[in-house]
Amino acid sequence: MPLNYTKKTLNHFLKPRNIGEIKNADAYAEIGNMVCGDQLNFSLKVEKGVIKDIKFMSFGCASNIATASIMTEKVKGMTLEEARNFDFNTITSELGGLPQQKIHCSVMAVQGLKKVIDNYEKKGEKVTNKKKVNRK
Ligand code: FES
């Protein structure tokens, strides 16, 4: 039985925004779902605590692509803190709903966003620690 996707979901699937990889990104992350086998890779560029750019590559279903596409569109320009609070329900409502069995795709997109922010912040900690070590 075909899945009931909204026009907006199909539009983001067929014309995904922010697809690809940022050259010299500040952080990268990949996230996967063990059950369906789908995967998302993210790259992130941050300037003064604000998401300057975010791109993704998908190895997954139509909903995986559409949810990552709309999420990247929405979080661009947000502070890292605002992006951390971005909820998967925002994705589903922005898309006009998702089939029940595809909700996890939006959850995975948000998990990937949080992971790439974590990786960015961990990188910052390492730089700070390194500076401390160099001063000794
Ligand atoms: Fe698993 Fe879409 S079916 S991410």
Coordinates of C-alpha atoms and ligand atoms in Angstrom, one line a residue:
M1 CA 0.0 0.0 0.0
P2 CA 1.5 3.4 -1.0
L3 CA 2.4 5.8 1.8
N4 CA 0.3 8.9 2.2
Y5 CA 2.9 11.7 1.9
T6 CA 1.8 15.3 1.8
K7 CA 2.6 17.5 -1.2
K8 CA 5.2 19.4 0.9
T9 CA 6.9 16.1 2.0
L10 CA 7.1 15.0 -1.7
N11 CA 8.5 18.4 -2.6
H12 CA 11.3 18.2 -0.1
F13 CA 12.0 14.6 -1.2
L14 CA 12.1 15.5 -4.9
K15 CA 13.9 18.8 -4.4
P16 CA 15.9 18.5 -1.2
R17 CA 17.4 21.7 0.2
N18 CA 20.9 21.8 1.7
I19 CA 22.0 18.5 0.3
G20 CA 25.7 17.8 0.0
E21 CA 28.7 18.4 2.3
I22 CA 30.2 21.7 3.4
K23 CA 33.9 22.1 2.5
N24 CA 35.9 22.8 5.6
A25 CA 33.0 22.3 7.9
D26 CA 33.4 23.0 11.6
A27 CA 31.8 19.6 12.5
Y28 CA 30.5 16.5 11.0
A29 CA 28.2 13.7 12.3
E30 CA 26.6 10.6 11.0
I31 CA 23.6 8.9 12.5
G32 CA 21.8 5.7 11.6
N33 CA 18.8 3.6 12.5
M34 CA 19.7 0.0 13.2
V35 CA 16.1 -1.2 12.4
C36 CA 15.5 0.3 8.9
G37 CA 19.2 0.7 8.0
D38 CA 18.9 4.3 6.9
Q39 CA 21.6 6.9 7.5
L40 CA 22.2 10.6 7.5
N41 CA 25.5 12.5 7.4
F42 CA 25.6 16.1 8.5
S43 CA 28.2 18.9 8.1
L44 CA 27.9 22.2 10.0
K45 CA 29.3 25.7 9.8
V46 CA 29.0 28.0 12.8
E47 CA 29.7 31.7 13.1
K48 CA 29.4 33.5 16.5
G49 CA 27.3 30.8 17.9
V50 CA 24.8 30.8 15.0
I51 CA 24.3 28.1 12.4
K52 CA 25.7 29.7 9.3
D53 CA 25.3 26.6 7.1
I54 CA 24.2 22.9 7.5
K55 CA 24.1 20.3 4.8
F56 CA 23.2 16.6 4.8
M57 CA 23.6 13.5 2.7
S58 CA 21.0 10.8 3.0
F59 CA 21.3 7.0 2.6
G60 CA 17.7 6.5 3.3
C61 CA 14.0 6.6 2.5
A62 CA 12.0 9.5 1.0
S63 CA 11.0 10.6 4.5
N64 CA 14.6 10.5 5.6
I65 CA 15.4 13.0 2.8
A66 CA 12.4 15.2 3.3
T67 CA 12.7 15.5 7.1
A68 CA 16.4 16.3 6.9
S69 CA 15.7 18.8 4.1
I70 CA 13.1 20.8 6.0
M71 CA 15.0 20.6 9.3
T72 CA 18.2 22.1 7.7
E73 CA 16.1 24.9 6.2
K74 CA 14.5 25.7 9.6
V75 CA 17.7 25.6 11.7
K76 CA 19.8 27.8 9.5
G77 CA 20.2 31.1 11.3
M78 CA 19.4 29.7 14.7
T79 CA 21.7 29.9 17.7
L80 CA 23.2 26.5 18.7
E81 CA 20.9 26.6 21.8
E82 CA 17.8 27.2 19.7
A83 CA 18.8 24.4 17.4
R84 CA 19.4 22.1 20.4
N85 CA 15.8 22.6 21.4
F86 CA 14.5 21.9 17.9
D87 CA 11.8 19.2 18.2
F88 CA 10.9 16.5 15.7
N89 CA 7.2 17.5 16.1
T90 CA 8.1 20.8 14.3
I91 CA 9.3 18.8 11.3
T92 CA 6.1 16.7 11.2
S93 CA 3.8 19.7 11.6
E94 CA 5.8 21.7 9.0
L95 CA 5.4 18.9 6.5
G96 CA 1.7 18.7 7.3
G97 CA 2.1 15.3 9.0
L98 CA 4.0 12.1 8.3
P99 CA 2.7 8.5 8.1
Q100 CA 2.9 6.9 11.6
Q101 CA 5.6 4.4 10.5
K102 CA 7.8 7.4 9.2
I103 CA 7.8 9.5 12.4
H104 CA 11.1 7.9 13.4
C105 CA 12.7 9.5 10.3
S106 CA 12.1 13.0 11.7
V107 CA 13.4 11.8 15.1
M108 CA 16.6 10.6 13.5
A109 CA 17.0 13.9 11.7
V110 CA 16.8 15.8 15.0
Q111 CA 19.2 13.3 16.6
G112 CA 21.7 13.9 13.8
L113 CA 21.4 17.7 14.4
K114 CA 22.1 17.3 18.1
K115 CA 25.0 15.0 17.3
V116 CA 26.7 17.4 14.9
I117 CA 26.2 20.3 17.5
D118 CA 27.8 18.0 20.2
N119 CA 30.7 17.2 17.9
Y120 CA 31.2 21.0 17.2
E121 CA 31.2 21.7 20.9
K122 CA 33.5 18.8 21.8
K123 CA 35.9 20.1 19.2
G124 CA 35.8 23.5 20.9
E125 CA 36.6 21.9 24.2
K126 CA 39.6 20.1 22.7
V127 CA 40.9 23.4 21.3
T128 CA 40.5 25.0 24.7
N129 CA 42.3 22.2 26.4
K130 CA 45.1 22.2 23.9
K131 CA 45.6 26.0 24.5
K132 CA 45.8 25.3 28.2
V133 CA 48.4 22.6 27.6
N134 CA 50.4 24.8 25.4
R135 CA 50.6 27.6 28.0
K136 CA 52.3 25.3 30.5
Ligands
FES1 FE1 14.0 4.7 8.7 FE2 13.1 6.5 7.1 S1 12.5 4.4 7.2 S2 14.7 6.7 8.4

